[in-house]
Coordinates of C-alpha atoms in Angstrom, one line a residue:
M7 CA 240.0 174.8 219.6
P8 CA 241.1 178.2 219.8
R9 CA 244.7 178.9 219.5
F10 CA 245.3 180.1 223.1
S11 CA 247.3 183.5 223.7
A12 CA 249.3 183.6 227.1
P13 CA 247.9 186.3 229.3
N14 CA 249.4 189.8 228.4
S15 CA 251.2 188.3 225.4
P16 CA 251.5 191.1 222.8
G17 CA 250.0 190.7 219.5
P18 CA 251.0 192.2 216.0
S19 CA 251.5 196.0 216.6
R20 CA 249.3 198.5 214.3
V21 CA 250.0 202.1 213.2
V22 CA 246.8 203.7 212.6
A23 CA 247.6 206.9 211.1
R24 CA 244.8 209.0 212.1
S25 CA 246.9 212.2 212.2
L26 CA 246.8 212.1 208.4
V27 CA 243.3 213.7 208.7
A28 CA 245.0 217.2 209.8
L29 CA 247.5 217.0 206.9
L30 CA 244.7 216.5 204.4
T31 CA 242.3 219.2 205.1
G32 CA 240.9 220.3 201.9
L33 CA 241.8 217.4 200.0
A34 CA 238.3 215.5 200.6
G35 CA 237.7 215.1 196.9
L36 CA 240.6 213.0 196.3
V37 CA 239.8 209.4 195.4
L38 CA 241.6 206.3 196.9
V39 CA 243.7 204.4 194.1
A40 CA 242.9 200.8 194.5
R41 CA 245.3 199.4 192.0
P42 CA 249.2 199.0 191.9
A43 CA 250.9 201.7 190.2
G44 CA 251.2 201.5 186.5
A45 CA 248.9 198.4 186.2
A46 CA 245.7 198.4 184.3
T47 CA 243.4 196.7 186.6
S48 CA 239.9 196.9 187.6
V49 CA 237.9 196.6 191.1
Y50 CA 234.3 195.2 190.7
Y51 CA 231.6 194.8 193.3
V52 CA 228.7 192.5 193.6
D53 CA 225.6 192.9 196.1
R54 CA 222.4 191.4 195.1
T55 CA 220.5 193.5 198.1
V56 CA 221.5 196.9 196.4
A57 CA 218.4 198.1 194.5
A58 CA 220.5 199.5 191.6
C59 CA 222.4 196.1 191.2
S60 CA 222.7 195.2 187.6
N61 CA 224.5 192.3 185.6
T62 CA 224.9 194.7 182.6
G63 CA 226.0 197.7 184.6
P64 CA 229.7 198.8 185.6
G65 CA 230.0 196.6 188.7
T66 CA 231.0 199.6 190.7
E67 CA 230.2 200.2 194.6
A68 CA 227.2 202.4 193.6
A69 CA 225.9 200.0 190.9
P70 CA 227.2 196.5 191.6
F71 CA 226.7 193.2 190.0
C72 CA 223.7 191.3 191.2
S73 CA 225.4 188.1 190.5
V74 CA 228.6 186.7 191.9
A75 CA 228.9 184.2 188.8
V76 CA 228.8 187.3 186.4
G77 CA 231.3 189.1 188.6
S78 CA 233.9 186.5 188.9
A79 CA 233.9 185.9 184.9
R80 CA 234.6 189.4 184.4
L81 CA 237.9 189.2 186.3
R82 CA 241.2 189.5 184.4
T83 CA 244.8 189.6 185.6
G84 CA 245.3 191.8 188.7
D85 CA 241.5 192.4 189.1
T86 CA 239.7 192.3 192.4
L87 CA 235.9 191.4 193.1
Y88 CA 234.5 192.2 196.3
V89 CA 231.4 190.3 197.3
G90 CA 228.6 191.8 199.6
D91 CA 225.6 190.9 201.2
G92 CA 223.2 188.1 200.3
T93 CA 223.1 184.6 199.6
Y94 CA 224.2 183.4 196.4
A95 CA 223.2 180.0 194.9
E96 CA 225.8 180.2 192.2
L97 CA 229.3 179.2 191.1
V98 CA 231.9 181.4 191.7
K99 CA 234.7 180.5 188.9
P100 CA 237.2 182.9 187.8
T101 CA 238.1 182.3 184.2
A102 CA 241.6 184.0 184.0
S103 CA 244.9 183.8 185.7
G104 CA 246.8 186.5 187.7
T105 CA 250.6 186.8 187.9
A106 CA 252.9 186.9 190.9
G107 CA 252.4 190.7 191.3
S108 CA 249.0 191.0 190.3
P109 CA 246.7 187.9 191.3
V110 CA 243.0 187.5 190.4
T111 CA 241.2 188.0 193.8
V112 CA 237.6 187.1 194.9
T113 CA 237.1 188.4 198.6
R114 CA 234.5 189.8 200.8
W115 CA 233.3 193.2 200.6
P116 CA 234.6 194.8 203.9
G117 CA 231.8 195.2 206.3
R118 CA 229.5 193.0 204.4
N119 CA 228.4 189.3 205.0
P120 CA 227.8 187.4 201.7
T121 CA 227.2 183.7 201.7
I122 CA 227.9 181.4 198.7
T123 CA 225.9 178.1 198.4
G124 CA 226.9 177.1 194.9
N125 CA 224.9 176.4 191.9
G126 CA 224.2 172.5 192.5
T127 CA 228.0 171.8 192.0
Y128 CA 230.9 173.5 194.0
G129 CA 230.8 176.9 195.7
V130 CA 234.3 178.1 194.3
S131 CA 235.9 176.3 191.4
I132 CA 239.4 177.4 190.1
V133 CA 240.3 175.1 187.4
N134 CA 243.8 175.2 185.2
L135 CA 244.5 179.0 186.6
S136 CA 247.5 180.6 188.4
Y137 CA 247.8 183.3 191.0
V138 CA 244.3 183.4 192.2
V139 CA 243.4 184.5 195.6
V140 CA 240.0 183.4 197.3
S141 CA 239.4 184.9 200.6
D142 CA 237.1 185.8 203.7
L143 CA 234.1 184.2 202.1
V144 CA 231.4 181.9 203.8
I145 CA 230.5 179.1 201.7
T146 CA 228.1 176.5 202.9
D147 CA 225.8 173.9 202.0
T148 CA 227.1 173.1 198.5
V149 CA 226.5 170.0 197.0
K150 CA 230.0 169.1 195.8
D151 CA 233.3 170.5 197.5
G152 CA 233.0 174.1 198.9
I153 CA 236.1 175.3 197.3
Y154 CA 237.8 173.2 194.6
A155 CA 241.0 173.5 192.7
G156 CA 242.1 171.6 190.0
G157 CA 245.1 171.6 187.7
S158 CA 246.2 175.0 189.1
N159 CA 249.2 176.5 190.8
N160 CA 250.2 179.3 193.0
L161 CA 246.8 179.8 194.4
T162 CA 246.0 181.6 197.9
I163 CA 242.8 180.1 199.7
R164 CA 242.9 182.2 202.9
G165 CA 240.3 183.1 206.0
N166 CA 237.2 181.3 204.4
T167 CA 234.6 179.4 206.3
V168 CA 233.5 176.3 204.8
S169 CA 230.7 173.9 206.2
G170 CA 228.0 171.7 205.1
A171 CA 229.6 170.4 201.9
G172 CA 228.3 167.1 200.4
R173 CA 225.6 164.8 201.7
P174 CA 226.0 162.0 204.4
V175 CA 225.2 159.2 201.8
S176 CA 227.3 157.1 199.8
G177 CA 228.5 158.7 196.4
A178 CA 227.5 162.1 197.8
T179 CA 230.2 163.2 200.2
A180 CA 232.4 166.2 199.5
N181 CA 235.1 168.1 201.1
G182 CA 235.3 171.5 202.5
I183 CA 238.6 172.5 200.5
S184 CA 240.0 170.4 197.8
L185 CA 243.3 170.9 196.0
S186 CA 243.6 168.2 193.0
A187 CA 246.8 168.3 191.1
T188 CA 247.4 171.9 192.3
S189 CA 250.6 172.8 193.2
L190 CA 252.6 175.8 195.0
S191 CA 249.8 177.1 196.8
M192 CA 248.6 178.3 200.4
V193 CA 245.5 177.1 202.3
S194 CA 245.6 179.3 205.5
G195 CA 243.5 180.5 208.0
N196 CA 240.4 178.7 207.0
T197 CA 237.6 177.2 209.1
T198 CA 236.3 173.9 207.6
D199 CA 233.8 172.3 209.8
R200 CA 230.7 169.9 209.6
N201 CA 231.5 169.0 205.9
N202 CA 230.1 165.6 204.7
G203 CA 234.0 164.9 203.8
H204 CA 237.3 165.8 204.7
G205 CA 237.9 169.5 206.0
I206 CA 240.8 169.9 203.7
S207 CA 241.9 167.3 201.1
L208 CA 245.1 167.4 198.8
T209 CA 245.1 164.6 196.2
G210 CA 247.0 163.5 192.9
S211 CA 250.0 165.4 192.0
S212 CA 249.2 168.3 194.4
T213 CA 252.7 168.9 195.6
G214 CA 254.7 172.2 197.3
N215 CA 251.6 173.4 199.0
T216 CA 251.3 174.6 202.5
V217 CA 248.5 174.1 204.5
A218 CA 248.9 176.5 207.6
D219 CA 246.8 177.9 210.6
N220 CA 243.5 176.3 209.6
E221 CA 241.0 174.6 211.9
A222 CA 239.1 171.6 210.7
G223 CA 236.3 170.2 213.1
F224 CA 233.4 167.8 213.1
N225 CA 233.8 166.8 209.5
A226 CA 232.1 163.3 208.9
W227 CA 230.9 161.1 205.9
G228 CA 228.0 160.0 208.1
W229 CA 227.6 156.6 206.9
T230 CA 230.9 155.1 207.4
R231 CA 234.2 156.3 209.4
N232 CA 236.2 158.0 206.8
A233 CA 236.2 161.7 207.0
N234 CA 239.5 163.4 208.4
G235 CA 240.3 166.9 209.4
I236 CA 243.0 166.9 206.8
G237 CA 243.3 164.5 204.3
V238 CA 246.7 163.9 202.1
T239 CA 247.1 161.4 199.6
A240 CA 249.7 163.7 197.5
P241 CA 253.4 163.9 198.1
G242 CA 255.7 166.8 199.2
N243 CA 253.3 169.1 201.0
T244 CA 253.9 171.0 204.4
V245 CA 250.9 170.8 207.0
L246 CA 251.6 173.5 209.8
R247 CA 249.8 175.1 212.9
N248 CA 246.5 173.6 212.2
V249 CA 243.8 172.7 214.8
T250 CA 242.0 169.5 213.8
H251 CA 239.5 168.2 216.2
D252 CA 236.3 166.0 216.5
N253 CA 236.6 164.6 212.9
E254 CA 234.8 161.2 212.3
D255 CA 238.1 159.8 211.3
S256 CA 241.8 161.2 212.1
G257 CA 242.7 164.5 212.5
I258 CA 245.4 164.6 209.9
Q259 CA 245.8 161.7 207.5
F260 CA 248.6 160.9 205.1
F261 CA 247.5 157.9 202.9
T262 CA 248.6 156.1 200.0
G263 CA 250.4 158.5 197.7
G264 CA 251.0 161.1 200.5
N265 CA 254.9 160.5 200.6
N266 CA 257.5 162.9 202.1
N267 CA 255.2 165.3 203.7
L268 CA 256.0 167.3 206.9
A269 CA 253.4 167.8 209.7
A270 CA 254.9 170.2 212.3
A271 CA 253.2 172.2 215.2
N272 CA 249.8 171.0 214.7
I273 CA 247.1 170.3 217.6
T274 CA 244.8 167.3 216.9
Y275 CA 242.4 166.0 219.5
N276 CA 239.1 164.3 220.2
N277 CA 239.4 162.6 216.6
G278 CA 237.5 159.5 216.1
D279 CA 240.6 157.5 214.9
H280 CA 244.1 158.8 215.2
G281 CA 245.5 162.3 215.8
I282 CA 248.0 161.9 212.9
D283 CA 247.6 158.7 210.7
D284 CA 250.2 157.7 208.4
L285 CA 249.2 154.5 206.3
N286 CA 251.0 153.0 203.3
V287 CA 253.2 156.2 203.0
T288 CA 257.0 156.8 203.1
G289 CA 259.5 159.5 204.0
G290 CA 257.4 161.6 206.3
R291 CA 258.3 163.8 209.2
L292 CA 256.2 164.4 212.3
V293 CA 257.7 167.1 214.2
G294 CA 256.5 169.3 217.2
N295 CA 252.8 168.3 217.2
T296 CA 250.4 168.0 220.4
V297 CA 248.2 164.9 219.9
F298 CA 245.6 164.4 222.7
H299 CA 242.7 162.3 223.6
N300 CA 242.2 160.7 219.9
C301 CA 240.2 157.4 219.7
T302 CA 243.2 155.3 218.6
S303 CA 247.0 155.7 218.5
G304 CA 247.8 159.4 218.9
I305 CA 250.6 159.1 216.3
N306 CA 250.2 156.2 214.0
V307 CA 252.6 154.8 211.4
E308 CA 251.6 151.4 209.8
G309 CA 251.0 149.5 206.8
T310 CA 254.0 149.7 204.2
S311 CA 255.1 153.0 205.8
G312 CA 258.7 153.5 206.4
N313 CA 261.7 156.1 206.5
Y314 CA 259.7 158.2 209.0
T315 CA 261.2 160.8 211.6
I316 CA 259.0 161.5 214.6
T317 CA 260.4 163.9 216.9
N318 CA 259.6 166.9 219.5
N319 CA 256.0 165.6 220.0
V320 CA 253.4 165.6 222.9
A321 CA 251.2 162.5 222.9
V322 CA 248.7 162.2 225.9
D323 CA 245.8 160.1 226.7
N324 CA 245.3 158.5 223.3
A325 CA 243.5 155.1 222.8
V326 CA 242.3 155.0 226.4
Y327 CA 239.3 157.2 226.2
P328 CA 236.3 157.4 223.7
A329 CA 237.1 160.4 221.7
Y330 CA 233.5 161.5 221.2
D331 CA 229.7 160.2 221.4
G332 CA 230.8 156.9 223.1
I333 CA 232.5 155.7 220.0
A334 CA 234.3 152.4 220.5
C335 CA 237.9 152.5 220.2
A336 CA 239.1 148.8 220.1
R337 CA 241.6 149.5 217.6
R338 CA 245.3 150.2 217.6
A339 CA 246.5 151.5 220.8
G340 CA 249.5 153.6 222.3
N341 CA 250.1 157.1 222.4
I342 CA 252.6 156.4 219.7
G343 CA 252.3 153.5 217.3
I344 CA 254.9 152.3 215.0
W345 CA 253.3 149.1 213.5
D346 CA 253.8 146.4 210.6
S347 CA 256.7 147.3 208.2
A348 CA 257.6 150.8 209.9
P349 CA 259.8 150.1 212.8
P350 CA 263.2 149.2 210.9
T351 CA 263.3 152.4 209.1
T352 CA 261.5 154.7 211.7
V353 CA 263.2 156.9 214.1
V354 CA 261.6 158.3 217.3
D355 CA 263.2 160.5 219.8
H356 CA 262.6 163.6 222.0
N357 CA 258.7 162.8 222.5
L358 CA 256.7 163.3 225.7
V359 CA 254.2 160.5 226.3
W360 CA 251.6 160.3 229.1
L361 CA 248.6 158.3 230.2
S362 CA 246.2 159.6 233.0
T363 CA 244.8 155.9 233.0
P364 CA 246.4 152.5 232.7
G365 CA 247.0 151.6 228.9
K366 CA 249.6 150.9 226.1
M367 CA 251.9 153.9 226.3
Y368 CA 253.9 153.1 223.4
V369 CA 253.9 150.6 220.5
F370 CA 257.1 150.0 218.4
K371 CA 256.2 146.4 216.6
N372 CA 255.4 145.2 220.2
S373 CA 253.3 147.1 222.8
Y374 CA 254.8 148.5 225.9
T375 CA 253.0 150.0 229.0
S376 CA 255.9 152.5 229.7
L377 CA 258.4 154.6 227.6
A378 CA 261.3 152.9 229.6
A379 CA 260.3 149.4 228.8
M380 CA 260.0 150.3 224.9
R381 CA 263.4 152.3 225.0
A382 CA 265.1 149.1 226.7
A383 CA 263.6 146.7 224.1
T384 CA 264.4 148.9 221.1
G385 CA 266.8 151.6 221.8
Q386 CA 264.7 154.1 220.6
E387 CA 263.4 157.3 222.3
Q388 CA 266.5 157.8 224.4
L389 CA 265.9 161.4 225.1
G390 CA 262.2 160.9 225.4
V391 CA 260.0 161.5 228.5
Q392 CA 257.2 159.9 230.0
G393 CA 255.5 162.5 232.3
D394 CA 252.4 164.7 232.9
P395 CA 252.9 167.7 230.3
G396 CA 251.0 170.2 232.6
F397 CA 248.5 171.4 230.2
V398 CA 246.7 174.5 231.1
D399 CA 243.3 173.3 231.1
A400 CA 242.9 170.1 228.9
S401 CA 239.1 169.8 229.8
A402 CA 238.7 173.1 228.0
G403 CA 241.0 172.2 225.3
D404 CA 243.6 174.7 226.3
L405 CA 247.0 172.5 225.7
R406 CA 249.5 175.0 226.4
I407 CA 252.1 173.8 228.8
T408 CA 252.6 175.5 232.3
A409 CA 255.6 176.2 234.4
G410 CA 257.5 173.0 235.5
S411 CA 256.3 170.9 232.3
P412 CA 258.9 168.1 231.3
A413 CA 258.3 169.5 227.8
I414 CA 260.1 172.6 228.4
D415 CA 263.5 173.0 227.0
R416 CA 263.7 169.4 225.7
G417 CA 263.5 169.4 222.1
D418 CA 265.9 168.9 219.2
S419 CA 266.1 172.1 217.2
A420 CA 268.3 170.3 214.6
T421 CA 265.5 167.9 213.6
A422 CA 264.3 168.6 209.8
G423 CA 261.0 170.5 209.9
E424 CA 261.4 171.8 213.5
Q425 CA 259.9 175.2 213.5
D426 CA 261.3 178.4 214.8
T427 CA 258.2 179.6 216.1
D428 CA 255.2 177.8 218.0
M429 CA 251.3 177.6 217.2
L430 CA 251.0 181.4 218.2
G431 CA 253.9 182.7 216.6
H432 CA 256.0 182.9 219.9
G433 CA 259.8 182.5 219.3
R434 CA 261.6 179.8 221.1
A435 CA 262.3 180.8 224.9
D436 CA 265.1 179.5 227.2
D437 CA 263.3 178.9 230.6
S438 CA 266.1 179.8 233.0
T439 CA 264.5 177.4 235.7
T440 CA 264.8 174.5 233.4
P441 CA 268.2 172.8 232.9
N442 CA 268.8 172.0 229.1
T443 CA 270.1 168.7 229.9
F444 CA 268.0 166.7 227.3
A445 CA 267.9 169.3 224.6
S446 CA 270.0 169.3 221.6
G447 CA 270.6 171.2 218.2
P448 CA 271.8 174.7 217.8
R449 CA 268.8 176.0 220.1
P450 CA 269.1 174.0 223.1
Y451 CA 266.0 174.9 224.6
D452 CA 262.9 174.2 222.2
D453 CA 260.0 173.0 223.9
L454 CA 258.1 169.7 222.9
G455 CA 254.7 170.2 221.3
A456 CA 252.9 172.7 219.4
Y457 CA 253.1 175.2 222.1
E458 CA 256.2 177.1 223.5
F459 CA 256.3 177.9 227.3
Q460 CA 256.9 181.7 227.4
P461 CA 258.6 182.2 230.9
Q462 CA 258.8 186.1 230.7
A463 CA 256.5 187.3 228.2
P464 CA 257.0 191.2 227.8
A465 CA 254.2 193.3 228.6
P466 CA 252.6 195.1 225.4
Q467 CA 254.0 198.4 224.5
P468 CA 252.3 200.5 221.9
P469 CA 253.9 201.1 218.4
V470 CA 255.3 205.0 217.9
A471 CA 253.5 206.3 214.8
R472 CA 255.2 208.7 212.4
L473 CA 253.7 210.2 209.3
S474 CA 254.7 212.2 206.2
V475 CA 252.6 213.2 203.4
T476 CA 254.1 214.0 199.7
P477 CA 253.2 216.5 198.7
S478 CA 252.3 218.2 202.0
S479 CA 249.6 220.1 200.3
A480 CA 248.0 220.6 197.0
T481 CA 244.8 221.6 195.3
A482 CA 242.3 219.0 194.3
P483 CA 242.2 216.8 192.5
A484 CA 245.8 215.8 193.2
Q485 CA 247.8 212.5 194.0
I486 CA 249.4 212.1 197.2
T487 CA 251.3 209.4 199.1
A488 CA 250.9 208.9 202.9
D489 CA 254.2 207.5 204.4
A490 CA 254.5 205.8 207.8
S491 CA 257.5 203.9 207.0
A492 CA 259.4 206.1 209.9
S493 CA 257.1 204.4 212.5
T494 CA 258.8 202.1 215.0
D495 CA 257.8 199.2 217.6
P496 CA 259.7 199.3 220.9
Q497 CA 259.6 195.3 221.0
G498 CA 260.8 195.0 217.4
Q499 CA 257.7 193.4 216.2
A500 CA 256.5 193.5 212.7
L501 CA 254.1 196.5 212.0
T502 CA 251.0 196.6 209.9
Y503 CA 249.4 200.1 208.8
A504 CA 245.9 201.3 208.5
F505 CA 245.3 205.0 207.2
D506 CA 242.3 206.9 207.8
F507 CA 242.1 209.9 205.3
G508 CA 239.3 211.6 207.0
D509 CA 236.8 211.7 204.2
G510 CA 235.3 208.5 204.5
T511 CA 237.8 206.3 203.1
S512 CA 240.5 204.3 204.7
T513 CA 242.6 201.5 203.8
G514 CA 242.3 199.0 206.5
A515 CA 245.1 197.0 207.8
Q516 CA 247.9 196.4 205.2
A517 CA 251.7 195.3 205.4
G518 CA 252.9 198.4 203.5
A519 CA 253.7 201.5 204.8
T520 CA 252.6 203.8 202.1
A521 CA 249.1 204.5 200.7
P522 CA 248.3 206.6 197.8
H523 CA 245.0 209.0 198.0

């Protein structure tokens, strides 16, 4: 499901410093410096479709390597490998670690479209390394996991598309992205779909990781119901702003070993079991998620689970309709289900629940057809609400809330794990037409669920680009620095910068306001 943006909602601003062309007349012979100042690093290229490619050559743009395996093995601290066109039935396996300021990077060559299929094992393998970045690659049809990280730390796995990993038979399943005994890493902005295993998996002693802004859909073992969009059996991780849908089992699952994790501002819908499942785990927090139209209970805490906090969520039409393919859902029911040993140590409040057809609204040890009945029997959900959330278009997967929704200005901003921004990066906004009677915390107007209603989104305004160059003139060859740090944005948004030097070289979007040339 796309992350819907409100109409006329301003996105990140960008300064494109094309005025630099006029200031650099006569300097076309200069070469863009693609390395941090003072760092002895190298940039390599791979493109098997280039006639001049050679695995014994320099790996430059003009004479790239033919093999992605050769290129990735060449990398040392601070080096970057750009992967160009072609399909690579090879293993991408860096063999050296980077540092915090100089990671080892494997990424797509801008403007080119590589596909990694692996060498009969993984597509990308990162083992016992630190500070490695893998970004913007397409990895498909690998025999084992598309991207595997084991015994590593401080990795960044960003913007990749991973599909078709594993085979739909016993003993041959594989995950899209796997972290095993890997810590302090970021898995963000990836699409993991149609893998024969979990879309994203965290196992063993993997801890301190953030899994954010990914989409995981249509993942399935194929021979028994077990594949989740995101599967976590490791402790102390954070799962934020992901979209998980149409997976064979649950959208997000925390299973034995997955203690003390946080799931916040996620959207999970149309999954074959739960939206968010917590089985035999303890100490979890489920905060501000939108959980819709899953086969069984939308938010589920069961088995030996306990010490859970479930706050600020929206759970709608779970366990009343088949999620997909007419699959039978004669299992645990309820929009929110707290079962087995979980009720005595579980706290639920400030949640919205709703059914468009009769069914079990809530389970808190016993089943209830209304929130009011559950509240009267248990004392839980004193500030919860039962009501139609007013989705923009649930049938099209647009689960933003509209004006008048009972989810508006009703959250508890003091709850641990509540986010300052929503799924789309919008800040919390106080709707002047909604009284803050039921909200609490230092911000008494947070909305429930993954989306924050934006009552008065300002019209986009362009940034003002201001550029200086030091030195302002020179005789080639010479080193100059373009500086756009004086640029401003009238809405106060963060700027990104792209420098076009007018000689065929440009930087692309970057966070830094300066660029050498």
